[in-house]
């Protein structure tokens, strides 16, 4: 397993860009052994998969968010990032980064960050 | 509204057994592996079961997973007060709206 840590602003204004970074330790963001994911959880609600990046460039996004989401990797900093634009109040949630080993199956997140609350409000 | 359907809540006494269901369709559970997560209050989710019925290292055998057709089930035996948490199923959706999907979550209360 790898260790993950989210960072970024806790407050974002509506119509602006929600940007978060996940720092990875104990593993490589540039290799092909892990899918790097973002997952969110609105207050008091369930989990929602946002998307992943794999092997430094291949991405897949939740169809409901696809038009507003970008996930990228900075291999020099061992980080991957989430951009969501434009942000709305409905994007208020705890955001988790999670690692999924490259295997025969999907949605097997064996490593999680502690989560960071992002509030979208003016 | 979640693609995968879970009961909102289940409860049982300490030492007893409980099952949590996760219902989907042929485009998700019916053709893809299911995973299960435990989320303790204020914590990140933790992987309990992957590939329908496999346990990661460190997960006790009190937790088990099974699947039949388009439904999956998480079983927990010998309930402990520390098992009180939210539980989520997850899988891949293979339709035109392909992507990861979770159930709405089930709150387990250990009475």
PDB file of C-alpha atoms in Angstrom:
ATOM      1  CA  UNK A   1       0.000   0.000   0.000  1.00  0.00           C
ATOM      2  CA  UNK A   2       0.976   3.590  -0.520  1.00  0.00           C
ATOM      3  CA  UNK A   3       0.365   6.644   1.639  1.00  0.00           C
ATOM      4  CA  UNK A   4      -1.755   9.498   0.321  1.00  0.00           C
ATOM      5  CA  UNK A   5      -2.320  13.059   1.546  1.00  0.00           C
ATOM      6  CA  UNK A   6      -4.760  15.591   0.093  1.00  0.00           C
ATOM      7  CA  UNK A   7      -4.125  19.329   0.137  1.00  0.00           C
ATOM      8  CA  UNK A   8      -5.848  22.425  -1.186  1.00  0.00           C
ATOM      9  CA  UNK A   9      -8.211  25.283  -0.329  1.00  0.00           C
ATOM     10  CA  UNK A  10     -11.058  24.529   2.047  1.00  0.00           C
ATOM     11  CA  UNK A  11     -13.245  27.278   0.577  1.00  0.00           C
ATOM     12  CA  UNK A  12     -13.946  27.945  -3.091  1.00  0.00           C
ATOM     13  CA  UNK A  13     -16.241  30.557  -4.595  1.00  0.00           C
ATOM     14  CA  UNK A  14     -19.018  29.486  -6.969  1.00  0.00           C
ATOM     15  CA  UNK A  15     -18.012  29.586 -10.660  1.00  0.00           C
ATOM     16  CA  UNK A  16     -14.317  29.327  -9.751  1.00  0.00           C
ATOM     17  CA  UNK A  17     -12.063  26.268 -10.027  1.00  0.00           C
ATOM     18  CA  UNK A  18     -11.872  23.690  -7.255  1.00  0.00           C
ATOM     19  CA  UNK A  19      -8.273  22.450  -7.199  1.00  0.00           C
ATOM     20  CA  UNK A  20      -6.836  19.717  -4.988  1.00  0.00           C
ATOM     21  CA  UNK A  21      -3.546  17.849  -4.890  1.00  0.00           C
ATOM     22  CA  UNK A  22      -2.735  14.394  -3.594  1.00  0.00           C
ATOM     23  CA  UNK A  23       0.846  13.623  -2.562  1.00  0.00           C
ATOM     24  CA  UNK A  24       1.889   9.999  -2.912  1.00  0.00           C
ATOM     25  CA  UNK A  25       4.568   8.342  -0.804  1.00  0.00           C
ATOM     26  CA  UNK A  26       5.726   4.743  -0.847  1.00  0.00           C
ATOM     27  CA  UNK A  27       4.930   4.343  -4.517  1.00  0.00           C
ATOM     28  CA  UNK A  28       5.361   5.935  -7.933  1.00  0.00           C
ATOM     29  CA  UNK A  29       2.657   8.030  -9.619  1.00  0.00           C
ATOM     30  CA  UNK A  30       4.361   7.475 -12.953  1.00  0.00           C
ATOM     31  CA  UNK A  31       4.393   3.693 -12.963  1.00  0.00           C
ATOM     32  CA  UNK A  32       1.708   1.374 -14.214  1.00  0.00           C
ATOM     33  CA  UNK A  33       1.040  -0.415 -10.956  1.00  0.00           C
ATOM     34  CA  UNK A  34      -1.659   1.900  -9.627  1.00  0.00           C
ATOM     35  CA  UNK A  35      -4.720   3.809 -10.772  1.00  0.00           C
ATOM     36  CA  UNK A  36      -4.896   7.160  -8.988  1.00  0.00           C
ATOM     37  CA  UNK A  37      -8.466   8.142  -8.143  1.00  0.00           C
ATOM     38  CA  UNK A  38     -10.541  10.956  -6.721  1.00  0.00           C
ATOM     39  CA  UNK A  39     -13.712  10.185  -4.753  1.00  0.00           C
ATOM     40  CA  UNK A  40     -15.980  12.619  -2.923  1.00  0.00           C
ATOM     41  CA  UNK A  41     -18.639  12.506  -0.219  1.00  0.00           C
ATOM     42  CA  UNK A  42     -21.122  15.368   0.319  1.00  0.00           C
ATOM     43  CA  UNK A  43     -21.865  16.005   3.998  1.00  0.00           C
ATOM     44  CA  UNK A  44     -24.102  13.260   5.360  1.00  0.00           C
ATOM     45  CA  UNK A  45     -24.287  11.472   2.016  1.00  0.00           C
ATOM     46  CA  UNK A  46     -22.665   8.570   0.183  1.00  0.00           C
ATOM     47  CA  UNK A  47     -19.536   8.130  -1.911  1.00  0.00           C
ATOM     48  CA  UNK A  48     -19.206   9.328  -5.495  1.00  0.00           C
ATOM     49  CA  UNK A  49     -16.395   8.230  -7.819  1.00  0.00           C
ATOM     50  CA  UNK A  50     -14.972  11.207  -9.728  1.00  0.00           C
ATOM     51  CA  UNK A  51     -12.309   9.625 -11.928  1.00  0.00           C
ATOM     52  CA  UNK A  52      -8.800   8.260 -12.263  1.00  0.00           C
ATOM     53  CA  UNK A  53      -5.484   8.778 -13.989  1.00  0.00           C
ATOM     54  CA  UNK A  54      -3.259   5.856 -14.947  1.00  0.00           C
ATOM     55  CA  UNK A  55       0.300   5.549 -16.160  1.00  0.00           C
ATOM     56  CA  UNK A  56       0.746   9.341 -16.145  1.00  0.00           C
ATOM     57  CA  UNK A  57      -1.738  10.044 -18.872  1.00  0.00           C
ATOM     58  CA  UNK A  58      -4.713   7.781 -19.351  1.00  0.00           C
ATOM     59  CA  UNK A  59      -7.821   9.187 -17.682  1.00  0.00           C
ATOM     60  CA  UNK A  60     -11.410   8.141 -17.088  1.00  0.00           C
ATOM     61  CA  UNK A  61     -14.078  10.365 -15.560  1.00  0.00           C
ATOM     62  CA  UNK A  62     -17.548   9.982 -14.098  1.00  0.00           C
ATOM     63  CA  UNK A  63     -19.876  10.771 -17.030  1.00  0.00           C
ATOM     64  CA  UNK A  64     -21.917  13.121 -14.833  1.00  0.00           C
ATOM     65  CA  UNK A  65     -18.825  15.243 -14.119  1.00  0.00           C
ATOM     66  CA  UNK A  66     -16.812  14.688 -17.289  1.00  0.00           C
ATOM     67  CA  UNK A  67     -17.379  18.146 -18.773  1.00  0.00           C
ATOM     68  CA  UNK A  68     -15.994  19.864 -15.653  1.00  0.00           C
ATOM     69  CA  UNK A  69     -13.232  17.535 -14.428  1.00  0.00           C
ATOM     70  CA  UNK A  70      -9.535  17.235 -15.178  1.00  0.00           C
ATOM     71  CA  UNK A  71      -7.129  14.885 -13.383  1.00  0.00           C
ATOM     72  CA  UNK A  72      -3.411  15.274 -13.996  1.00  0.00           C
ATOM     73  CA  UNK A  73      -0.087  14.047 -12.656  1.00  0.00           C
ATOM     74  CA  UNK A  74       3.131  15.828 -11.659  1.00  0.00           C
ATOM     75  CA  UNK A  75       5.710  13.055 -11.538  1.00  0.00           C
ATOM     76  CA  UNK A  76       8.477  15.403 -10.339  1.00  0.00           C
ATOM     77  CA  UNK A  77       6.506  16.062  -7.150  1.00  0.00           C
ATOM     78  CA  UNK A  78       4.949  12.599  -6.876  1.00  0.00           C
ATOM     79  CA  UNK A  79       1.515  14.197  -6.935  1.00  0.00           C
ATOM     80  CA  UNK A  80      -1.720  13.943  -8.836  1.00  0.00           C
ATOM     81  CA  UNK A  81      -4.333  16.671  -8.974  1.00  0.00           C
ATOM     82  CA  UNK A  82      -8.033  17.333  -9.427  1.00  0.00           C
ATOM     83  CA  UNK A  83      -9.524  20.383 -11.116  1.00  0.00           C
ATOM     84  CA  UNK A  84     -13.296  20.884 -11.147  1.00  0.00           C
ATOM     85  CA  UNK A  85     -14.638  23.913 -12.970  1.00  0.00           C
ATOM     86  CA  UNK A  86     -16.887  25.759 -12.645  1.00  0.00           C
ATOM     87  CA  UNK A  87     -17.568  24.851  -9.015  1.00  0.00           C
ATOM     88  CA  UNK A  88     -21.101  25.010  -7.640  1.00  0.00           C
ATOM     89  CA  UNK A  89     -22.569  24.590  -4.167  1.00  0.00           C
ATOM     90  CA  UNK A  90     -23.392  20.982  -5.089  1.00  0.00           C
ATOM     91  CA  UNK A  91     -19.650  20.276  -5.202  1.00  0.00           C
ATOM     92  CA  UNK A  92     -19.336  20.869  -1.458  1.00  0.00           C
ATOM     93  CA  UNK A  93     -17.953  17.599  -0.118  1.00  0.00           C
ATOM     94  CA  UNK A  94     -15.112  15.767   1.537  1.00  0.00           C
ATOM     95  CA  UNK A  95     -12.706  14.868  -1.257  1.00  0.00           C
ATOM     96  CA  UNK A  96     -10.591  11.722  -1.006  1.00  0.00           C
ATOM     97  CA  UNK A  97      -7.696  10.601  -3.154  1.00  0.00           C
ATOM     98  CA  UNK A  98      -7.356   6.846  -3.390  1.00  0.00           C
ATOM     99  CA  UNK A  99      -5.016   4.323  -4.967  1.00  0.00           C
ATOM    100  CA  UNK A 100      -6.213   1.214  -6.777  1.00  0.00           C
ATOM    101  CA  UNK A 101      -3.740  -1.544  -7.718  1.00  0.00           C
ATOM    102  CA  UNK A 102      -3.665  -2.513 -11.367  1.00  0.00           C
ATOM    103  CA  UNK A 103      -5.426  -5.879 -11.278  1.00  0.00           C
ATOM    104  CA  UNK A 104      -8.238  -7.905 -12.798  1.00  0.00           C
ATOM    105  CA  UNK A 105     -10.901  -5.794 -11.159  1.00  0.00           C
ATOM    106  CA  UNK A 106     -12.025  -2.197 -10.586  1.00  0.00           C
ATOM    107  CA  UNK A 107     -12.970  -0.113  -7.581  1.00  0.00           C
ATOM    108  CA  UNK A 108     -10.537  -1.909  -5.224  1.00  0.00           C
ATOM    109  CA  UNK A 109      -9.142   1.133  -3.418  1.00  0.00           C
ATOM    110  CA  UNK A 110      -6.619  -0.192  -0.915  1.00  0.00           C
ATOM    111  CA  UNK A 111      -5.059   3.173  -0.072  1.00  0.00           C
ATOM    112  CA  UNK A 112      -6.904   6.365   0.921  1.00  0.00           C
ATOM    113  CA  UNK A 113      -5.996   9.855   1.998  1.00  0.00           C
ATOM    114  CA  UNK A 114      -7.628  11.173   5.169  1.00  0.00           C
ATOM    115  CA  UNK A 115      -9.962  13.394   3.121  1.00  0.00           C
ATOM    116  CA  UNK A 116     -10.299  17.157   2.884  1.00  0.00           C
ATOM    117  CA  UNK A 117     -13.499  19.175   3.169  1.00  0.00           C
ATOM    118  CA  UNK A 118     -14.101  21.667   0.396  1.00  0.00           C
ATOM    119  CA  UNK A 119     -16.948  24.145   0.753  1.00  0.00           C
ATOM    120  CA  UNK A 120     -18.205  26.036  -2.284  1.00  0.00           C
ATOM    121  CA  UNK A 121     -19.698  29.301  -1.103  1.00  0.00           C
ATOM    122  CA  UNK A 122     -19.416  33.006  -1.716  1.00  0.00           C
TER     123      UNK A 122
ATOM    124  CA  UNK B   1     -30.218   8.066  -6.509  1.00  0.00           C
ATOM    125  CA  UNK B   2     -27.430   5.451  -6.540  1.00  0.00           C
ATOM    126  CA  UNK B   3     -26.968   2.918  -9.315  1.00  0.00           C
ATOM    127  CA  UNK B   4     -26.476   0.224  -6.668  1.00  0.00           C
ATOM    128  CA  UNK B   5     -29.204  -0.241  -4.056  1.00  0.00           C
ATOM    129  CA  UNK B   6     -28.403  -0.904  -0.402  1.00  0.00           C
ATOM    130  CA  UNK B   7     -30.707  -0.867   2.615  1.00  0.00           C
ATOM    131  CA  UNK B   8     -30.299   2.422   4.503  1.00  0.00           C
ATOM    132  CA  UNK B   9     -29.802   0.687   7.815  1.00  0.00           C
ATOM    133  CA  UNK B  10     -29.421  -2.679   9.511  1.00  0.00           C
ATOM    134  CA  UNK B  11     -29.022  -3.582  13.160  1.00  0.00           C
ATOM    135  CA  UNK B  12     -28.143  -6.559  15.302  1.00  0.00           C
ATOM    136  CA  UNK B  13     -26.921  -7.405  18.778  1.00  0.00           C
ATOM    137  CA  UNK B  14     -23.279  -8.000  19.713  1.00  0.00           C
ATOM    138  CA  UNK B  15     -22.137 -11.493  18.812  1.00  0.00           C
ATOM    139  CA  UNK B  16     -24.851 -11.919  16.196  1.00  0.00           C
ATOM    140  CA  UNK B  17     -24.576 -12.056  12.406  1.00  0.00           C
ATOM    141  CA  UNK B  18     -25.781  -9.455   9.921  1.00  0.00           C
ATOM    142  CA  UNK B  19     -25.948  -9.291   6.149  1.00  0.00           C
ATOM    143  CA  UNK B  20     -26.000  -6.219   3.923  1.00  0.00           C
ATOM    144  CA  UNK B  21     -27.305  -6.490   0.384  1.00  0.00           C
ATOM    145  CA  UNK B  22     -26.251  -4.601  -2.734  1.00  0.00           C
ATOM    146  CA  UNK B  23     -28.497  -4.837  -5.767  1.00  0.00           C
ATOM    147  CA  UNK B  24     -27.517  -3.806  -9.271  1.00  0.00           C
ATOM    148  CA  UNK B  25     -27.915  -4.922 -12.868  1.00  0.00           C
ATOM    149  CA  UNK B  26     -26.242  -6.918 -15.605  1.00  0.00           C
ATOM    150  CA  UNK B  27     -24.211  -3.886 -16.661  1.00  0.00           C
ATOM    151  CA  UNK B  28     -22.537  -3.514 -13.277  1.00  0.00           C
ATOM    152  CA  UNK B  29     -22.662  -6.263 -10.618  1.00  0.00           C
ATOM    153  CA  UNK B  30     -23.709  -8.883 -13.142  1.00  0.00           C
ATOM    154  CA  UNK B  31     -20.492  -8.538 -15.124  1.00  0.00           C
ATOM    155  CA  UNK B  32     -17.955  -6.982 -12.790  1.00  0.00           C
ATOM    156  CA  UNK B  33     -16.378  -7.703  -9.431  1.00  0.00           C
ATOM    157  CA  UNK B  34     -17.817  -6.103  -6.294  1.00  0.00           C
ATOM    158  CA  UNK B  35     -15.886  -4.509  -3.459  1.00  0.00           C
ATOM    159  CA  UNK B  36     -17.049  -3.513   0.023  1.00  0.00           C
ATOM    160  CA  UNK B  37     -15.901  -0.663   2.253  1.00  0.00           C
ATOM    161  CA  UNK B  38     -16.283   0.153   5.932  1.00  0.00           C
ATOM    162  CA  UNK B  39     -16.395   3.810   6.941  1.00  0.00           C
ATOM    163  CA  UNK B  40     -16.088   4.497  10.651  1.00  0.00           C
ATOM    164  CA  UNK B  41     -17.382   7.884  11.866  1.00  0.00           C
ATOM    165  CA  UNK B  42     -15.095  10.696  10.763  1.00  0.00           C
ATOM    166  CA  UNK B  43     -12.706   8.371   8.912  1.00  0.00           C
ATOM    167  CA  UNK B  44     -11.884   7.495   5.326  1.00  0.00           C
ATOM    168  CA  UNK B  45     -13.406   4.320   3.894  1.00  0.00           C
ATOM    169  CA  UNK B  46     -11.455   1.086   4.330  1.00  0.00           C
ATOM    170  CA  UNK B  47     -11.417  -1.810   1.875  1.00  0.00           C
ATOM    171  CA  UNK B  48     -13.028  -4.891   3.423  1.00  0.00           C
ATOM    172  CA  UNK B  49     -13.735  -7.142   0.435  1.00  0.00           C
ATOM    173  CA  UNK B  50     -12.514  -7.114  -3.171  1.00  0.00           C
ATOM    174  CA  UNK B  51     -13.226  -9.291  -6.189  1.00  0.00           C
ATOM    175  CA  UNK B  52     -16.564 -10.316  -4.665  1.00  0.00           C
ATOM    176  CA  UNK B  53     -15.211 -12.398  -1.787  1.00  0.00           C
ATOM    177  CA  UNK B  54     -11.510 -11.788  -1.124  1.00  0.00           C
ATOM    178  CA  UNK B  55     -10.237 -10.138   2.038  1.00  0.00           C
ATOM    179  CA  UNK B  56      -7.196  -7.849   2.070  1.00  0.00           C
ATOM    180  CA  UNK B  57      -4.457  -8.676   4.514  1.00  0.00           C
ATOM    181  CA  UNK B  58      -5.475  -7.746   8.040  1.00  0.00           C
ATOM    182  CA  UNK B  59      -9.237  -7.999   7.546  1.00  0.00           C
ATOM    183  CA  UNK B  60     -10.640 -10.636   9.929  1.00  0.00           C
ATOM    184  CA  UNK B  61     -12.554 -13.598   8.561  1.00  0.00           C
ATOM    185  CA  UNK B  62     -15.662 -12.352  10.384  1.00  0.00           C
ATOM    186  CA  UNK B  63     -16.188 -10.336   7.196  1.00  0.00           C
ATOM    187  CA  UNK B  64     -17.234 -12.191   4.058  1.00  0.00           C
ATOM    188  CA  UNK B  65     -18.566 -11.372   0.618  1.00  0.00           C
ATOM    189  CA  UNK B  66     -20.663 -13.237  -1.893  1.00  0.00           C
ATOM    190  CA  UNK B  67     -22.377 -12.561  -5.189  1.00  0.00           C
ATOM    191  CA  UNK B  68     -25.213 -14.119  -7.134  1.00  0.00           C
ATOM    192  CA  UNK B  69     -26.353 -12.740 -10.457  1.00  0.00           C
ATOM    193  CA  UNK B  70     -26.873  -9.004 -10.099  1.00  0.00           C
ATOM    194  CA  UNK B  71     -26.746  -8.872  -6.296  1.00  0.00           C
ATOM    195  CA  UNK B  72     -23.937  -8.998  -3.772  1.00  0.00           C
ATOM    196  CA  UNK B  73     -23.939  -9.515  -0.027  1.00  0.00           C
ATOM    197  CA  UNK B  74     -21.603  -8.555   2.787  1.00  0.00           C
ATOM    198  CA  UNK B  75     -21.759 -10.766   5.858  1.00  0.00           C
ATOM    199  CA  UNK B  76     -20.420  -9.909   9.300  1.00  0.00           C
ATOM    200  CA  UNK B  77     -20.373 -12.500  12.068  1.00  0.00           C
ATOM    201  CA  UNK B  78     -19.563 -12.129  15.761  1.00  0.00           C
ATOM    202  CA  UNK B  79     -20.663  -8.490  15.725  1.00  0.00           C
ATOM    203  CA  UNK B  80     -18.683  -6.082  17.871  1.00  0.00           C
ATOM    204  CA  UNK B  81     -19.511  -2.531  18.913  1.00  0.00           C
ATOM    205  CA  UNK B  82     -16.503  -1.425  16.873  1.00  0.00           C
ATOM    206  CA  UNK B  83     -18.230  -2.681  13.718  1.00  0.00           C
ATOM    207  CA  UNK B  84     -20.771   0.128  13.993  1.00  0.00           C
ATOM    208  CA  UNK B  85     -20.135   2.072  10.780  1.00  0.00           C
ATOM    209  CA  UNK B  86     -21.373   2.848   7.284  1.00  0.00           C
ATOM    210  CA  UNK B  87     -20.799   0.148   4.682  1.00  0.00           C
ATOM    211  CA  UNK B  88     -20.612   0.728   0.924  1.00  0.00           C
ATOM    212  CA  UNK B  89     -20.538  -1.605  -2.048  1.00  0.00           C
ATOM    213  CA  UNK B  90     -18.785  -0.584  -5.247  1.00  0.00           C
ATOM    214  CA  UNK B  91     -18.300  -1.904  -8.740  1.00  0.00           C
ATOM    215  CA  UNK B  92     -17.762  -0.855 -12.343  1.00  0.00           C
ATOM    216  CA  UNK B  93     -20.603   0.209 -14.600  1.00  0.00           C
ATOM    217  CA  UNK B  94     -20.043  -1.131 -18.118  1.00  0.00           C
ATOM    218  CA  UNK B  95     -22.873   0.616 -19.941  1.00  0.00           C
ATOM    219  CA  UNK B  96     -22.590   3.751 -22.109  1.00  0.00           C
ATOM    220  CA  UNK B  97     -22.299   5.650 -18.823  1.00  0.00           C
ATOM    221  CA  UNK B  98     -19.219   3.654 -17.884  1.00  0.00           C
ATOM    222  CA  UNK B  99     -17.434   4.419 -14.675  1.00  0.00           C
ATOM    223  CA  UNK B 100     -17.137   3.534 -11.027  1.00  0.00           C
ATOM    224  CA  UNK B 101     -20.327   3.333  -8.999  1.00  0.00           C
ATOM    225  CA  UNK B 102     -21.102   2.977  -5.289  1.00  0.00           C
ATOM    226  CA  UNK B 103     -24.169   1.951  -3.388  1.00  0.00           C
ATOM    227  CA  UNK B 104     -25.899   4.544  -1.225  1.00  0.00           C
ATOM    228  CA  UNK B 105     -24.437   3.069   1.937  1.00  0.00           C
ATOM    229  CA  UNK B 106     -25.849   1.115   4.883  1.00  0.00           C
ATOM    230  CA  UNK B 107     -25.615   2.247   8.486  1.00  0.00           C
ATOM    231  CA  UNK B 108     -24.899  -0.707  10.776  1.00  0.00           C
ATOM    232  CA  UNK B 109     -26.016  -0.293  14.368  1.00  0.00           C
ATOM    233  CA  UNK B 110     -24.799  -2.785  16.941  1.00  0.00           C
ATOM    234  CA  UNK B 111     -27.467  -2.718  19.611  1.00  0.00           C
TER     235      UNK B 111
END
